[in-house]
XYZ file of C-alpha atoms in Angstrom:
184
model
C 268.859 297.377 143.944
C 269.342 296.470 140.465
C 270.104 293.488 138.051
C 273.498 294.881 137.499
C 273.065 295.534 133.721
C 271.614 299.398 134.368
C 271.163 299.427 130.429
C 267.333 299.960 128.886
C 267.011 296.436 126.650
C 263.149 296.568 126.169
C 262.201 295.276 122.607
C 264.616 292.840 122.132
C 262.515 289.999 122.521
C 263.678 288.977 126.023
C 260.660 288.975 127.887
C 262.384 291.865 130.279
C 261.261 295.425 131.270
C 262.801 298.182 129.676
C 265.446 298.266 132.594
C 265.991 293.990 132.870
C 263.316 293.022 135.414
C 261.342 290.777 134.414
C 258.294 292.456 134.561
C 257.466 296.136 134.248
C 257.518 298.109 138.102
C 255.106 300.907 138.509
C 254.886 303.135 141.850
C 255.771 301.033 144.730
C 255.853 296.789 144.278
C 255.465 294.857 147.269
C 258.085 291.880 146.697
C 259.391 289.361 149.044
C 263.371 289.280 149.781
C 265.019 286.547 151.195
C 268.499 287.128 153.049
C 270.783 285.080 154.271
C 271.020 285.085 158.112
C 274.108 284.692 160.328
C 272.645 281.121 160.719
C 272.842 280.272 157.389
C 269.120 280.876 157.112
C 267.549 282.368 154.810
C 265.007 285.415 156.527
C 262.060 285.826 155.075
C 260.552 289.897 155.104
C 258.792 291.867 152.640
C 260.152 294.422 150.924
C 259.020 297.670 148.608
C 260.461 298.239 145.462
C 260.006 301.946 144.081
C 260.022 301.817 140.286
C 262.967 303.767 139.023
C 266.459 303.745 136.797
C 267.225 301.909 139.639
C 264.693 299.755 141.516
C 265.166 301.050 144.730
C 264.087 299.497 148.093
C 264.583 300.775 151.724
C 264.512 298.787 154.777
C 263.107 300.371 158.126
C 265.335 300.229 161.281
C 267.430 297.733 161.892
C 265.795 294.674 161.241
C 267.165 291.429 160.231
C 266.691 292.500 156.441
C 269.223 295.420 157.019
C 271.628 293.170 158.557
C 271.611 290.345 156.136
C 272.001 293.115 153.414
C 274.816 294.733 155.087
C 276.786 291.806 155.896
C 276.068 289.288 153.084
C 275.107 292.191 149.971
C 272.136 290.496 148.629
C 268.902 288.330 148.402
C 266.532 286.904 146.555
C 263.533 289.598 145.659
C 260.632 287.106 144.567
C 256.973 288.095 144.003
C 254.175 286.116 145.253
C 250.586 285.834 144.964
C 250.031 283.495 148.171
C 248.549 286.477 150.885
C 249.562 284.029 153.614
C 253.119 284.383 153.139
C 252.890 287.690 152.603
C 251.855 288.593 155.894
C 254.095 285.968 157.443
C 257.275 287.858 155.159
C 255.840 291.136 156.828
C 255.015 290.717 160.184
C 256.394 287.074 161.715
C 259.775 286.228 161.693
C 260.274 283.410 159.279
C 263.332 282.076 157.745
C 264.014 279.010 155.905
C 266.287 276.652 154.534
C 265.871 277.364 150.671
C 265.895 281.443 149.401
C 263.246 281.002 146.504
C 259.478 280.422 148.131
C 257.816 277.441 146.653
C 254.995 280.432 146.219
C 257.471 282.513 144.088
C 256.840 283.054 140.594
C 258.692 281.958 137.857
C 259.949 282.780 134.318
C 260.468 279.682 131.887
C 262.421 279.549 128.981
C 260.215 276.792 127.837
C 261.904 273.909 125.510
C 258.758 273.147 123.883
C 255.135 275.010 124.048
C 251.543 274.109 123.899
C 248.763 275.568 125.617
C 247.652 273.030 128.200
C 244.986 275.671 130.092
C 244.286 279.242 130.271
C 244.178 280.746 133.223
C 242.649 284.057 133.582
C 244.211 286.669 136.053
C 240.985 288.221 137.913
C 241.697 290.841 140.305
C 240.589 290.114 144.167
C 239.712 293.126 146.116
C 240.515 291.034 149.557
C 244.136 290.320 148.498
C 244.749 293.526 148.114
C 243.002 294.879 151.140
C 245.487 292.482 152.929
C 248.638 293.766 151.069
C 247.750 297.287 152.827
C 246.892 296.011 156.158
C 250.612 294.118 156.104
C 251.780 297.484 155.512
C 249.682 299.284 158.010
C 250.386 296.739 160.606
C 254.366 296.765 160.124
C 254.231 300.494 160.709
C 252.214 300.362 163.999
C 255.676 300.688 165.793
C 257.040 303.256 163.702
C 256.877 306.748 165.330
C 256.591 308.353 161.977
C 253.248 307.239 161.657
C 250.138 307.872 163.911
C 248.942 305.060 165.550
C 245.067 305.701 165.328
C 244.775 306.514 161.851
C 246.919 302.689 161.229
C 244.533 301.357 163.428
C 241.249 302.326 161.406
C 243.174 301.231 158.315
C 243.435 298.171 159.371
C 239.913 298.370 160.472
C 238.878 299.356 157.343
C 240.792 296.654 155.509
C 239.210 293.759 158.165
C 236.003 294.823 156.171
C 237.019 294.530 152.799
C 238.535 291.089 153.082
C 235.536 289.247 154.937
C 233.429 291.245 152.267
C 235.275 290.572 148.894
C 238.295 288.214 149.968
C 238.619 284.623 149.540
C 239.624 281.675 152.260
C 243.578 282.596 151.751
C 242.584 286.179 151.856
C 240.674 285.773 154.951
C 243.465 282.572 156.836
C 246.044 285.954 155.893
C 244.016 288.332 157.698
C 243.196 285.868 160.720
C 247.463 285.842 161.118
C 247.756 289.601 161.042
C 245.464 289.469 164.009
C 247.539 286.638 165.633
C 250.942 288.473 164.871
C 249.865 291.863 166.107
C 249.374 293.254 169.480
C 246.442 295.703 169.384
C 243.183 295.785 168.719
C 241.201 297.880 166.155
């Protein structure tokens, strides 16, 4: 999965990575892809991109992702910071009538500039406890991976978010419990 260019640009002022994503991929990203569905749909799912001349990505079985890519060739990969719809891209089946999230972020090629407010990026321990219980949970199912040591993850990550997560970070970890059938 690539932009299509597959030429190294960084340095010219764009705003781009190095290989023409917006912004710089380390290790694995979790993104959110939209597909278009045989309904005309767009699914919702969340998707890991491994850093790498390409981006790569791999879907898991064949889920509605796989399908949409196969028959239709593409999506919308969009990055959010919204944990809710994170979980609901990983675990419930969601699809919509417009491919970019209204939680997606952007990049502007502003017209004209001024600096309205600063906002300071902190980092939330809870939101990220909840990105790895999403990917803990999707994998209950999976016989690759043992089902016990999942299970304490997710245990694990319960903890982290009612210690150091916020209301989203806590509604988001509320729906992985609704959306998955075991306990822990």
């Amino acid at each position: 999965m690539t932009d299509g260019a597959g030429e190294r640009d960084g340095g010219n002022g764009s705003g781009r990575s190095a290989d023409g994503w917006p912004v710089d991929l380390t290790g694995v990203v979790e993104s959110v892809v939209t597909t278009l569905g045989p309904n005309e749909r767009w699914n919702v799912a969340a998707l890991g991109l491994h850093a790498g001349a390409p981006v790569t990505a791999k879907t898991y079985g064949r889920t509605r992702t796989w399908r949409n890519f196969r028959e239709r060739g593409g999506g919308y990969v969009q990055f959010t910071r919204d944990p809710v719809d994170f979980v609901d891209a990983a675990l419930a089946v969601r699809e919509v009538d417009e491919p970019v999230l209204g939680s997606a972020t952007w990049e502007l090629e502003p017209v004209d500039s001024g600096v309205e407010r600063r906002v300071v990026p902190t980092t939330n321990r809870g939101f990220y406890a909840v990105v790895e219980a999403t990917v803990a949970a999707s994998r209950l199912d999976v016989d690759a991976y043992d089902t016990q040591t999942l299970l304490d993850r997710l245990a694990y990550f319960e903890g982290v978010v009612e210690t150091s997560g916020g209301d989203r970070e806590r509604a988001a970890f509320e729906r992985i419990e609704d959306l998955v059938d075991a306990e822990w």
